[in-house]
mmCIF file of C-alpha atoms in Angstrom:
data_model
loop_
_atom_site.group_PDB
_atom_site.id
_atom_site.type_symbol
_atom_site.label_atom_id
_atom_site.label_comp_id
_atom_site.label_asym_id
_atom_site.label_seq_id
_atom_site.Cartn_x
_atom_site.Cartn_y
_atom_site.Cartn_z
ATOM 1 C CA MET A 1 -0.011 -0.006 -0.002
ATOM 2 C CA GLY A 2 1.305 3.421 -0.916
ATOM 3 C CA LEU A 3 0.402 7.045 -0.843
ATOM 4 C CA LYS A 4 1.911 9.577 -3.308
ATOM 5 C CA LEU A 5 1.386 13.260 -3.884
ATOM 6 C CA ILE A 6 0.343 13.929 -7.479
ATOM 7 C CA ASN A 7 -0.531 17.653 -7.482
ATOM 8 C CA ALA A 8 0.638 19.820 -4.546
ATOM 9 C CA ALA A 9 -1.429 22.676 -3.145
ATOM 10 C CA ILE A 10 -1.299 25.703 -5.428
ATOM 11 C CA ALA A 11 -2.189 28.131 -2.638
ATOM 12 C CA GLU A 12 -1.531 28.421 1.104
ATOM 13 C CA PRO A 13 -4.170 28.473 3.893
ATOM 14 C CA ILE A 14 -2.813 31.762 5.200
ATOM 15 C CA THR A 15 -1.570 34.696 3.206
ATOM 16 C CA LEU A 16 1.626 36.633 3.273
ATOM 17 C CA ALA A 17 -0.343 39.755 4.320
ATOM 18 C CA GLN A 18 -1.843 37.787 7.267
ATOM 19 C CA LEU A 19 1.534 36.630 8.437
ATOM 20 C CA LYS A 20 3.088 40.086 7.982
ATOM 21 C CA ALA A 21 0.317 41.448 10.216
ATOM 22 C CA GLN A 22 0.988 38.698 12.837
ATOM 23 C CA VAL A 23 4.735 39.490 12.941
ATOM 24 C CA ARG A 24 4.201 43.253 12.561
ATOM 25 C CA GLN A 25 6.288 43.512 9.417
ATOM 26 C CA ASP A 26 5.720 46.468 7.092
ATOM 27 C CA THR A 27 8.503 46.057 4.519
ATOM 28 C CA THR A 28 8.991 43.546 1.703
ATOM 29 C CA ASP A 29 12.539 42.731 2.838
ATOM 30 C CA ASP A 30 11.673 39.394 4.405
ATOM 31 C CA ASP A 31 8.802 38.350 2.131
ATOM 32 C CA ALA A 32 10.702 35.339 0.804
ATOM 33 C CA VAL A 33 11.482 34.122 4.363
ATOM 34 C CA LEU A 34 7.919 34.627 5.492
ATOM 35 C CA THR A 35 6.588 32.786 2.434
ATOM 36 C CA LEU A 36 8.880 29.819 3.321
ATOM 37 C CA ALA A 37 7.650 29.983 6.940
ATOM 38 C CA ILE A 38 4.033 29.669 5.728
ATOM 39 C CA ALA A 39 4.829 26.564 3.648
ATOM 40 C CA ALA A 40 6.872 25.036 6.465
ATOM 41 C CA ALA A 41 4.003 25.624 8.954
ATOM 42 C CA ARG A 42 1.503 24.046 6.591
ATOM 43 C CA ALA A 43 3.776 21.025 6.063
ATOM 44 C CA LYS A 44 4.205 20.588 9.829
ATOM 45 C CA ALA A 45 0.480 20.801 10.393
ATOM 46 C CA GLU A 46 -0.210 18.237 7.621
ATOM 47 C CA ASN A 47 2.383 15.920 9.055
ATOM 48 C CA TYR A 48 1.008 16.332 12.610
ATOM 49 C CA THR A 49 -2.630 15.805 11.620
ATOM 50 C CA GLY A 50 -2.088 13.266 8.783
ATOM 51 C CA THR A 51 -4.403 15.372 6.570
ATOM 52 C CA ALA A 52 -4.213 17.672 3.651
ATOM 53 C CA ILE A 53 -5.021 21.249 4.593
ATOM 54 C CA ILE A 54 -5.471 22.818 1.180
ATOM 55 C CA SER A 55 -6.683 21.167 -1.991
ATOM 56 C CA GLN A 56 -4.189 18.600 -3.376
ATOM 57 C CA THR A 57 -4.343 15.431 -5.454
ATOM 58 C CA TRP A 58 -3.110 12.168 -3.996
ATOM 59 C CA GLU A 59 -2.807 8.637 -5.383
ATOM 60 C CA GLN A 60 -3.274 5.665 -3.033
ATOM 61 C CA THR A 61 -2.375 2.119 -4.078
ATOM 62 C CA LEU A 62 -3.421 -1.252 -2.706
ATOM 63 C CA ASP A 63 -2.204 -4.730 -3.551
ATOM 64 C CA GLU A 64 -5.814 -5.956 -4.004
ATOM 65 C CA PHE A 65 -9.343 -4.797 -3.360
ATOM 66 C CA PRO A 66 -10.641 -5.429 0.156
ATOM 67 C CA ALA A 67 -13.909 -7.286 0.795
ATOM 68 C CA ALA A 68 -15.871 -4.031 1.014
ATOM 69 C CA GLU A 69 -14.848 -0.377 1.721
ATOM 70 C CA ILE A 70 -11.470 1.188 1.222
ATOM 71 C CA GLU A 71 -10.177 3.667 3.819
ATOM 72 C CA LEU A 72 -8.736 6.738 2.127
ATOM 73 C CA LEU A 73 -5.562 7.693 3.916
ATOM 74 C CA LYS A 74 -5.344 11.446 3.301
ATOM 75 C CA PRO A 75 -8.461 13.185 4.550
ATOM 76 C CA PRO A 76 -10.504 15.315 4.089
ATOM 77 C CA VAL A 77 -11.354 13.698 0.717
ATOM 78 C CA THR A 78 -13.535 15.824 -1.549
ATOM 79 C CA SER A 79 -13.692 13.761 -4.777
ATOM 80 C CA ILE A 80 -12.441 10.667 -6.527
ATOM 81 C CA THR A 81 -10.632 11.442 -9.770
ATOM 82 C CA SER A 82 -10.131 7.807 -10.911
ATOM 83 C CA LEU A 83 -10.107 4.223 -9.827
ATOM 84 C CA SER A 84 -8.142 1.595 -11.785
ATOM 85 C CA TYR A 85 -6.745 -1.842 -11.239
ATOM 86 C CA VAL A 86 -4.570 -4.453 -12.929
ATOM 87 C CA ASP A 87 -6.849 -7.357 -13.924
ATOM 88 C CA THR A 88 -5.773 -11.039 -13.765
ATOM 89 C CA THR A 89 -4.418 -10.926 -17.300
ATOM 90 C CA GLY A 90 -2.134 -7.917 -16.438
ATOM 91 C CA ALA A 91 -4.193 -5.303 -18.316
ATOM 92 C CA THR A 92 -5.096 -2.001 -16.592
ATOM 93 C CA GLN A 93 -8.788 -1.476 -16.258
ATOM 94 C CA VAL A 94 -10.630 1.764 -15.252
ATOM 95 C CA ILE A 95 -13.716 1.334 -13.093
ATOM 96 C CA SER A 96 -16.662 3.520 -14.021
ATOM 97 C CA SER A 97 -17.632 6.169 -11.444
ATOM 98 C CA GLY A 98 -21.074 4.648 -11.341
ATOM 99 C CA ASN A 99 -19.650 1.493 -9.736
ATOM 100 C CA TYR A 100 -18.306 3.187 -6.592
ATOM 101 C CA ALA A 101 -19.247 5.931 -4.151
ATOM 102 C CA LEU A 102 -17.319 8.250 -1.940
ATOM 103 C CA ASP A 103 -18.341 8.478 1.721
ATOM 104 C CA ALA A 104 -16.795 11.801 2.621
ATOM 105 C CA ALA A 105 -19.054 12.335 5.571
ATOM 106 C CA THR A 106 -17.480 9.524 7.553
ATOM 107 C CA PHE A 107 -13.989 10.521 8.600
ATOM 108 C CA PRO A 108 -11.393 9.948 7.231
ATOM 109 C CA GLY A 109 -13.253 9.134 3.967
ATOM 110 C CA TRP A 110 -14.212 5.779 2.457
ATOM 111 C CA LEU A 111 -14.512 4.451 -1.045
ATOM 112 C CA LEU A 112 -17.389 1.973 -1.326
ATOM 113 C CA PRO A 113 -18.553 -0.286 -4.126
ATOM 114 C CA ALA A 114 -21.894 0.806 -5.474
ATOM 115 C CA TYR A 115 -24.954 -1.150 -4.456
ATOM 116 C CA GLY A 116 -24.919 -4.521 -6.233
ATOM 117 C CA TYR A 117 -21.330 -4.115 -7.420
ATOM 118 C CA GLU A 118 -18.394 -6.172 -6.210
ATOM 119 C CA TRP A 119 -14.792 -5.234 -6.494
ATOM 120 C CA PRO A 120 -13.167 -7.188 -9.325
ATOM 121 C CA GLU A 121 -10.308 -9.689 -9.045
ATOM 122 C CA THR A 122 -6.889 -8.187 -9.399
ATOM 123 C CA ARG A 123 -3.596 -9.625 -10.554
ATOM 124 C CA ASP A 124 -1.489 -10.909 -7.671
ATOM 125 C CA GLN A 125 1.080 -8.040 -7.647
ATOM 126 C CA ALA A 126 2.056 -5.028 -5.586
ATOM 127 C CA ASN A 127 -0.006 -1.868 -6.156
ATOM 128 C CA ALA A 128 -2.620 -3.527 -8.307
ATOM 129 C CA VAL A 129 -5.308 -1.010 -7.320
ATOM 130 C CA THR A 130 -4.842 2.718 -7.860
ATOM 131 C CA ILE A 131 -7.152 5.365 -6.414
ATOM 132 C CA ARG A 132 -6.580 9.022 -7.323
ATOM 133 C CA TYR A 133 -8.487 11.602 -5.314
ATOM 134 C CA VAL A 134 -8.673 15.242 -4.363
ATOM 135 C CA THR A 135 -8.270 16.093 -0.682
ATOM 136 C CA GLY A 136 -8.019 19.188 1.500
ATOM 137 C CA TYR A 137 -10.125 22.254 1.950
ATOM 138 C CA ALA A 138 -11.136 23.985 -1.231
ATOM 139 C CA ASP A 139 -9.555 27.319 -0.409
ATOM 140 C CA ALA A 140 -8.157 29.281 2.569
ATOM 141 C CA ALA A 141 -11.567 30.555 3.535
ATOM 142 C CA ALA A 142 -12.790 26.928 4.122
ATOM 143 C CA VAL A 143 -9.873 26.097 6.452
ATOM 144 C CA PRO A 144 -11.109 26.091 10.126
ATOM 145 C CA GLY A 145 -10.189 29.176 12.166
ATOM 146 C CA ASP A 146 -8.328 27.262 14.843
ATOM 147 C CA MET A 147 -6.188 25.637 12.220
ATOM 148 C CA ARG A 148 -5.372 29.024 10.631
ATOM 149 C CA ALA A 149 -4.568 30.371 14.110
ATOM 150 C CA TRP A 150 -2.088 27.495 14.565
ATOM 151 C CA LEU A 151 -0.549 28.176 11.199
ATOM 152 C CA LEU A 152 -0.079 31.917 11.971
ATOM 153 C CA MET A 153 1.489 31.176 15.377
ATOM 154 C CA THR A 154 3.794 28.522 13.966
ATOM 155 C CA ALA A 155 4.806 30.544 10.894
ATOM 156 C CA ALA A 156 5.532 33.550 13.053
ATOM 157 C CA PHE A 157 7.628 31.441 15.411
ATOM 158 C CA ILE A 158 9.582 29.941 12.505
ATOM 159 C CA TYR A 159 10.203 33.516 11.224
ATOM 160 C CA ALA A 160 11.252 34.820 14.685
ATOM 161 C CA GLN A 161 13.468 31.786 15.451
ATOM 162 C CA ARG A 162 15.030 31.356 11.998
ATOM 163 C CA GLU A 163 18.533 30.909 13.384
ATOM 164 C CA VAL A 164 19.666 27.561 14.724
ATOM 165 C CA MET A 165 21.375 29.084 17.716
ATOM 166 C CA VAL A 166 21.489 32.491 19.278
ATOM 167 C CA LEU A 167 24.843 33.073 20.888
ATOM 168 C CA GLY A 168 24.521 34.632 24.300
ATOM 169 C CA GLY A 169 20.757 34.368 24.077
ATOM 170 C CA LYS A 170 18.040 31.840 24.763
ATOM 171 C CA VAL A 171 16.011 30.165 22.026
ATOM 172 C CA ALA A 172 12.425 29.979 23.159
ATOM 173 C CA GLU A 173 10.125 27.209 22.137
ATOM 174 C CA ILE A 174 6.493 27.703 21.185
ATOM 175 C CA PRO A 175 4.170 26.330 23.884
ATOM 176 C CA SER A 176 3.557 23.273 21.782
ATOM 177 C CA ARG A 177 0.875 21.496 23.789
ATOM 178 C CA PHE A 178 -1.427 24.554 23.721
ATOM 179 C CA CYS A 179 -0.623 25.362 20.130
ATOM 180 C CA ASP A 180 -0.840 21.835 18.951
ATOM 181 C CA SER A 181 -4.104 21.212 20.662
ATOM 182 C CA LEU A 182 -5.672 23.612 18.101
ATOM 183 C CA LEU A 183 -4.961 20.868 15.546
ATOM 184 C CA ASP A 184 -6.199 17.934 17.642
ATOM 185 C CA PRO A 185 -9.748 17.835 16.172
ATOM 186 C CA TYR A 186 -8.197 17.289 12.714
ATOM 187 C CA ARG A 187 -5.753 14.471 13.591
ATOM 188 C CA VAL A 188 -6.080 11.094 12.039
ATOM 189 C CA PHE A 189 -5.205 8.346 14.511
ATOM 190 C CA LYS A 190 -4.297 4.877 13.129
ATOM 191 C CA VAL A 191 -4.943 1.783 15.193
#
């Protein structure tokens, strides 16, 4: 089983202007550093939660179809782009969208065979089933406020503490348990 990013997010969940207001920066001198801090904060949040924050396309592979539903590993899933498999003869087949359904309402997201349809036999090989789907919030406005607050705090901290070590000074650490608790409702826990 594998998970691979196909199309990365083309926007960020917080803007450069929002971060500049957070860090009280008026000039454009550090815009490149601030932009990197935004991307780093989003990557950290996605890693911590196991989700996609802003719209992206992912590809998930399985060695075979399960008996029923397929858990989609990168929530929140918004749509299925394609579903294909390698049949017993070695040919790649595409399953019509009418033969499956997305249950996006049940976290983390499940792909189900349509009523009366059974998943087909696959060739006995690694990654015989390929599911491509879109995941993440549609745009920055759809990202929950507590998640955006976490992103602003973390990006601001990354900007403020961009040196590895401060000689003669003390490097502070962001109060992580409070800050990270803002992301807790969005975490995916695996059993």
